[in-house]
Short mmCIF file of N, CA and C in Angstrom, two decimals:
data_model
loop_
_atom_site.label_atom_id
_atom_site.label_comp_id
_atom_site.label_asym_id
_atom_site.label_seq_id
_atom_site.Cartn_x
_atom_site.Cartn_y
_atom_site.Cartn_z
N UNK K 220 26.48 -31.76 -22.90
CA UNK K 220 26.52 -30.35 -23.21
C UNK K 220 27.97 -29.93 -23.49
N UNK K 221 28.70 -29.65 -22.40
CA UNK K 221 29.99 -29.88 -22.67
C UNK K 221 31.30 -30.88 -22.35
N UNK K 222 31.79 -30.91 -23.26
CA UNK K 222 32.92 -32.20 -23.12
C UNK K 222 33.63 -32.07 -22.45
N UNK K 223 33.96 -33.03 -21.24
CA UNK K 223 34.88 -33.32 -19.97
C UNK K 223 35.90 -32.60 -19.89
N UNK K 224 36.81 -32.34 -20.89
CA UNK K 224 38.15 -31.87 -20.88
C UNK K 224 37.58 -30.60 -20.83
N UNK K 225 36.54 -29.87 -22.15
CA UNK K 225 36.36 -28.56 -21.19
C UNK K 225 35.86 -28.21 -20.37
N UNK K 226 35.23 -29.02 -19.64
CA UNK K 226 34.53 -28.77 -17.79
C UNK K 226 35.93 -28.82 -16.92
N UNK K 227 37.10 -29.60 -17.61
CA UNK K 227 37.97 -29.50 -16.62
C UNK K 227 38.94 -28.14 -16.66
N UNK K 228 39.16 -27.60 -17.93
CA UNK K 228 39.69 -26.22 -18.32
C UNK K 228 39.40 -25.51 -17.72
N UNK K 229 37.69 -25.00 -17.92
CA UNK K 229 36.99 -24.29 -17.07
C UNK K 229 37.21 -24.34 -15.65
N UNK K 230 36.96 -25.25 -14.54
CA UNK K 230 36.92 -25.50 -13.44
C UNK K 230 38.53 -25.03 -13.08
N UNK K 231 39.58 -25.54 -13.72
CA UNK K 231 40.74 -24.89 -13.65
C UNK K 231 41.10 -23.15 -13.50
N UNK K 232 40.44 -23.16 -14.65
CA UNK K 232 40.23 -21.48 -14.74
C UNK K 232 39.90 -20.69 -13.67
N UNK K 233 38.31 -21.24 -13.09
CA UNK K 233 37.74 -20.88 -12.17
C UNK K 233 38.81 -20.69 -11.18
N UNK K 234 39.27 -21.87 -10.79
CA UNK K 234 40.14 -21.96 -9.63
C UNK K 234 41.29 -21.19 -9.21
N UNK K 235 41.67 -20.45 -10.63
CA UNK K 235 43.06 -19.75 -10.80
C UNK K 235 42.35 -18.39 -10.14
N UNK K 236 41.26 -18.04 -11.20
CA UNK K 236 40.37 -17.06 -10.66
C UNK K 236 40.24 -16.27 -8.90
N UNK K 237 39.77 -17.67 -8.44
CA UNK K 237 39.23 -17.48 -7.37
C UNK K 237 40.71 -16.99 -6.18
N UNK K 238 41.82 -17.65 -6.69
CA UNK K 238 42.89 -17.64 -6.08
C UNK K 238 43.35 -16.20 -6.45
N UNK K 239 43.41 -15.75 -7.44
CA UNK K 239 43.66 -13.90 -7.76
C UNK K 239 42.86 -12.90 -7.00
N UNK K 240 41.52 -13.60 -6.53
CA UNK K 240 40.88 -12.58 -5.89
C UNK K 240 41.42 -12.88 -4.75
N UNK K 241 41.40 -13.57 -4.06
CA UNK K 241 41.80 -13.89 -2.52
C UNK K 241 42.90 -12.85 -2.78
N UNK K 242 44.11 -12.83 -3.45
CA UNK K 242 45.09 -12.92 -3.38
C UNK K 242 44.83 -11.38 -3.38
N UNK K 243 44.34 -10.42 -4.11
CA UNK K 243 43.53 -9.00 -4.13
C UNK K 243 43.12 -8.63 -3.20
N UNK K 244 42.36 -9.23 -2.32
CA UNK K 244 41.91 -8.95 -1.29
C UNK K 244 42.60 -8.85 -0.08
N UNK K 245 43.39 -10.23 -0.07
CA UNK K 245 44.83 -9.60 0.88
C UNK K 245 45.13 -8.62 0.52
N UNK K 246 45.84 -8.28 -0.26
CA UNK K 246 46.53 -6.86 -0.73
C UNK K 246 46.01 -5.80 -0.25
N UNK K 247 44.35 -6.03 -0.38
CA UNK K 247 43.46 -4.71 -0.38
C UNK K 247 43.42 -4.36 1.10
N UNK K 248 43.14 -5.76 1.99
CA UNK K 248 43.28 -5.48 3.02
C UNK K 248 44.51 -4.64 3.95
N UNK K 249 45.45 -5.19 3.56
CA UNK K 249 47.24 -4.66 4.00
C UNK K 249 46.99 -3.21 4.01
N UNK K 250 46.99 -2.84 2.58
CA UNK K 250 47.06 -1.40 2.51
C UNK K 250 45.84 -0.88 2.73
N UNK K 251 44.93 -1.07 3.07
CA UNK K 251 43.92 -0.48 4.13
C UNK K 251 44.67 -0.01 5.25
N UNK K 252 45.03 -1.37 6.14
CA UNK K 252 45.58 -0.90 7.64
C UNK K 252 46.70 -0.29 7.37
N UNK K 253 47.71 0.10 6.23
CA UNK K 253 48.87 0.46 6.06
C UNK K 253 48.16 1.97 6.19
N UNK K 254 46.94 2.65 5.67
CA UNK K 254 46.20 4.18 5.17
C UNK K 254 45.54 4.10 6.35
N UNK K 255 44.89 3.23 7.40
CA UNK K 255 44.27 3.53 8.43
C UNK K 255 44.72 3.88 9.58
N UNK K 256 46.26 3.77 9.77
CA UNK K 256 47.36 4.12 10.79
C UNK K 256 47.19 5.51 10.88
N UNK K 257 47.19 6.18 10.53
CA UNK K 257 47.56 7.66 10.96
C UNK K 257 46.14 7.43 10.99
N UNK K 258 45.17 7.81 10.68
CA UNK K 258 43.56 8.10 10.95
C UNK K 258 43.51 7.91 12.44
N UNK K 259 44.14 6.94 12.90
CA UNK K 259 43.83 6.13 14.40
C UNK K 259 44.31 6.58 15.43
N UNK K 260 45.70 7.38 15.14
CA UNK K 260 46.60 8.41 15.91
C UNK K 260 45.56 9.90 15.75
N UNK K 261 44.74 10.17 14.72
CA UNK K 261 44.23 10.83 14.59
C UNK K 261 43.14 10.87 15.74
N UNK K 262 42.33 9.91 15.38
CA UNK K 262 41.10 9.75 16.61
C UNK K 262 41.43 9.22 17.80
N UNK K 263 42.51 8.81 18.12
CA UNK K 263 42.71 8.65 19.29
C UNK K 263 43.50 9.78 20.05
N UNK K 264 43.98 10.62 19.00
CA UNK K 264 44.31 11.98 19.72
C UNK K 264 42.59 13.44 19.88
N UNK K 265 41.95 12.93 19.28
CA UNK K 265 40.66 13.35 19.11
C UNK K 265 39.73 13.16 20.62
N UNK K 266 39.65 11.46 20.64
CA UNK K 266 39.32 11.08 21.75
C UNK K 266 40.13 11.72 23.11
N UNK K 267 41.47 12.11 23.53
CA UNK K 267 41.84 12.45 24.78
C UNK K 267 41.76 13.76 24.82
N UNK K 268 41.70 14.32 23.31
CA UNK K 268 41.06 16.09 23.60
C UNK K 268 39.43 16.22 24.19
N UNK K 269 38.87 15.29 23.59
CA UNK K 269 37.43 15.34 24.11
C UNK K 269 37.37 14.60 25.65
N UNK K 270 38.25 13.99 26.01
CA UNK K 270 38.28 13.41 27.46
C UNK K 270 38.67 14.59 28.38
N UNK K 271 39.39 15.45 27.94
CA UNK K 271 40.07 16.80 28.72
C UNK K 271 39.44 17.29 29.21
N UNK K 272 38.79 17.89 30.60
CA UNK K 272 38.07 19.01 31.24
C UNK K 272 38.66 19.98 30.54
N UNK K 273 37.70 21.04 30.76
CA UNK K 273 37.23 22.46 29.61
C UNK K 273 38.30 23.24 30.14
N UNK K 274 38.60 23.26 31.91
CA UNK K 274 39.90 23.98 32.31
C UNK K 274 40.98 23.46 31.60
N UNK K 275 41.63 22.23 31.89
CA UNK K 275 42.74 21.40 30.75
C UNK K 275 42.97 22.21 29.51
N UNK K 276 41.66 21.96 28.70
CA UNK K 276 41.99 23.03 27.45
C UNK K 276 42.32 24.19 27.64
N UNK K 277 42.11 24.92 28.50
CA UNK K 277 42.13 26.56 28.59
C UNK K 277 43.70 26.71 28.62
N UNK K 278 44.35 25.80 29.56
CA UNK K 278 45.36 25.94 30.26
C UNK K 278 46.50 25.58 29.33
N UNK K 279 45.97 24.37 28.05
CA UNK K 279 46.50 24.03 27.21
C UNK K 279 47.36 24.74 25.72
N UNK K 280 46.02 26.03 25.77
CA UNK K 280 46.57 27.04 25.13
C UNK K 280 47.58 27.78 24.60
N UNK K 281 48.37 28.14 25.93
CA UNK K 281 49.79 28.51 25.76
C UNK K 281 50.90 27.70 24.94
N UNK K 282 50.32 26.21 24.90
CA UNK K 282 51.30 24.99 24.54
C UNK K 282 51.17 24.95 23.38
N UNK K 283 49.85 25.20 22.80
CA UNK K 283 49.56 25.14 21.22
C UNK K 283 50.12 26.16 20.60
N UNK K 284 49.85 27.62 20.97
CA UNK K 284 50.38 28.95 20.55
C UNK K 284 51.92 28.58 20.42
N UNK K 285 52.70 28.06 21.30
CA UNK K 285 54.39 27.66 21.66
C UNK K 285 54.55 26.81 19.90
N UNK K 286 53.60 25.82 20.06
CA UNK K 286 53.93 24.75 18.84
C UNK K 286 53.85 25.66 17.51
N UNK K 287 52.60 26.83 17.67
CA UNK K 287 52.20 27.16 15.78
C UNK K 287 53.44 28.21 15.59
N UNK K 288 53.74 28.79 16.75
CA UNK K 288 54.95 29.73 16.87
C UNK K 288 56.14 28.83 16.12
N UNK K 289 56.24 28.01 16.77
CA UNK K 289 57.94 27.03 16.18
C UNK K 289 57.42 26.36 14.94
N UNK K 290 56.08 26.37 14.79
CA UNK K 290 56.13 25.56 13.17
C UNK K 290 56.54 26.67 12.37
N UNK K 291 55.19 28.13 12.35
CA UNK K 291 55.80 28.88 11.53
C UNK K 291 56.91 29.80 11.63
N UNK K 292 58.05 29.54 12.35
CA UNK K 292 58.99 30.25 12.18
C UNK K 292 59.94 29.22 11.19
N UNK K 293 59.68 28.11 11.10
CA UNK K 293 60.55 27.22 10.40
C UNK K 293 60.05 28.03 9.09
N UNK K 294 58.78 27.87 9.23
CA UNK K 294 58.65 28.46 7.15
C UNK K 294 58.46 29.53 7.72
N UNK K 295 59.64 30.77 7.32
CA UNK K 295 58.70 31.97 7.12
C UNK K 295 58.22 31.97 5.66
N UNK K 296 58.60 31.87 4.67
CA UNK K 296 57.98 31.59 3.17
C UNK K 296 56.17 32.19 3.53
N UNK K 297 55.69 30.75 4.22
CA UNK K 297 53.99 30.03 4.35
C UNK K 297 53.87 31.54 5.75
N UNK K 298 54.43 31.89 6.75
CA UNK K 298 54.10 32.66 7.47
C UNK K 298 53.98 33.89 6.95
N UNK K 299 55.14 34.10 6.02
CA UNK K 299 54.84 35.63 5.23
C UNK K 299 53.37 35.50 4.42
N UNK K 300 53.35 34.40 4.18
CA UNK K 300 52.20 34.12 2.80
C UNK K 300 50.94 33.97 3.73
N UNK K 301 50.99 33.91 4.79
CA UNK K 301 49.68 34.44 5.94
C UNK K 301 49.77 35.93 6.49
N UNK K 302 50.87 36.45 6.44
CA UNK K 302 50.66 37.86 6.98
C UNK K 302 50.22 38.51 5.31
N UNK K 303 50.67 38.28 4.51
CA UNK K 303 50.67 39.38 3.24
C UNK K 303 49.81 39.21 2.20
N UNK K 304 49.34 37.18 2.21
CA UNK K 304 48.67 37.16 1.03
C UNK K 304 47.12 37.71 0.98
N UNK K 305 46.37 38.16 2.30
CA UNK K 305 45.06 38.90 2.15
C UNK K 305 45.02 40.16 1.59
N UNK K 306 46.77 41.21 1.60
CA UNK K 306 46.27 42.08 1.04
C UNK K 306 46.85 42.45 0.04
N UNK K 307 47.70 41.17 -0.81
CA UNK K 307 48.27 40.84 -1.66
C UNK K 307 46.74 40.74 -2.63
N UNK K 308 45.77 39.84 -2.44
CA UNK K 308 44.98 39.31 -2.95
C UNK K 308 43.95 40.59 -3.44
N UNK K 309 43.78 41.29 -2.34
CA UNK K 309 42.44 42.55 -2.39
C UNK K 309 43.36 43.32 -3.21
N UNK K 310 45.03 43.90 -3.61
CA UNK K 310 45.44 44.89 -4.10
C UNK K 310 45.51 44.24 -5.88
N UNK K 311 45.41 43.12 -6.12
CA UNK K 311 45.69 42.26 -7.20
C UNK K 311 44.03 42.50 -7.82
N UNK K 312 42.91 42.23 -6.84
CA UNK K 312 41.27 41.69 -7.46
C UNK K 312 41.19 43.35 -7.80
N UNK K 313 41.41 44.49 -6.77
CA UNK K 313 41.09 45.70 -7.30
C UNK K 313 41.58 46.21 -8.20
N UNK K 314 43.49 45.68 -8.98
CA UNK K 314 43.76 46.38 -9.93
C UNK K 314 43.57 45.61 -11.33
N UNK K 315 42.31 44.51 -10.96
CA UNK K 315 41.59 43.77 -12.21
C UNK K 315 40.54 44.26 -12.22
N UNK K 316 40.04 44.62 -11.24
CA UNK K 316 38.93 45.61 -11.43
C UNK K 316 38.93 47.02 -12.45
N UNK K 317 39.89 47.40 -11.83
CA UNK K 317 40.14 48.85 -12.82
C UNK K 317 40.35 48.91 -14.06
N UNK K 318 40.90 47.67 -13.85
CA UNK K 318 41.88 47.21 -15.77
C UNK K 318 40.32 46.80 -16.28
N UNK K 319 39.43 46.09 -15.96
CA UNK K 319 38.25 45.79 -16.60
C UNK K 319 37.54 47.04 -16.74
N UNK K 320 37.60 48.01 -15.83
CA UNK K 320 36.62 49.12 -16.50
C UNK K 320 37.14 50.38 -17.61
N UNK K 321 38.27 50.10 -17.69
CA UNK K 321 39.04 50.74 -18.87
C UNK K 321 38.69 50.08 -20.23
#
């Protein structure tokens, strides 16, 4: 059917083949666990909130309020853009409103 030298091309081929996928698949693997790192800090900070008695959380409160306090004072930019952009938004949709019924 086919002649030796090209069963041996082929089989060569194959072989190069098979070695690119391996070689893909490492890769694929790496940067999996390289994108699955934070997920894991994620659920494992998930898991010791759900391990916490319900008092723990209550008490925890003050600590979180302390943290969103010091994040958004770093940006006021994003903090102004939470105090102002709801009625930024309603004074903008109503004066498209008006402009449409003119």
């Amino acid at each position: 059917m086919y002649p030796s030298p090209e069963l041996a091309r082929l089989a060569a081929h194959k072989a190069a083949l098979r070695r690119d996928i391996a070689r893909c698949r490492e890769e694929c693997a790496e940067a999996a666990g390289r994108v699955s790192r934070p997920l894991e800090l994620v659920d494992r900070a998930i898991g010791l909130w759900q391990r916490l008695s319900p008092l723990a959380k209550v008490a925890s409160l003050p600590l979180i309020w302390m943290v969103k306090r010091a994040i958004f004072r770093r940006r006021k930019v994003l903090r102004s853009a939470f105090r102002w952009g709801p009625i930024i938004f309603s004074l903008v949709r109503g004066i498209g409103a008006m402009m449409s019924r003119s």
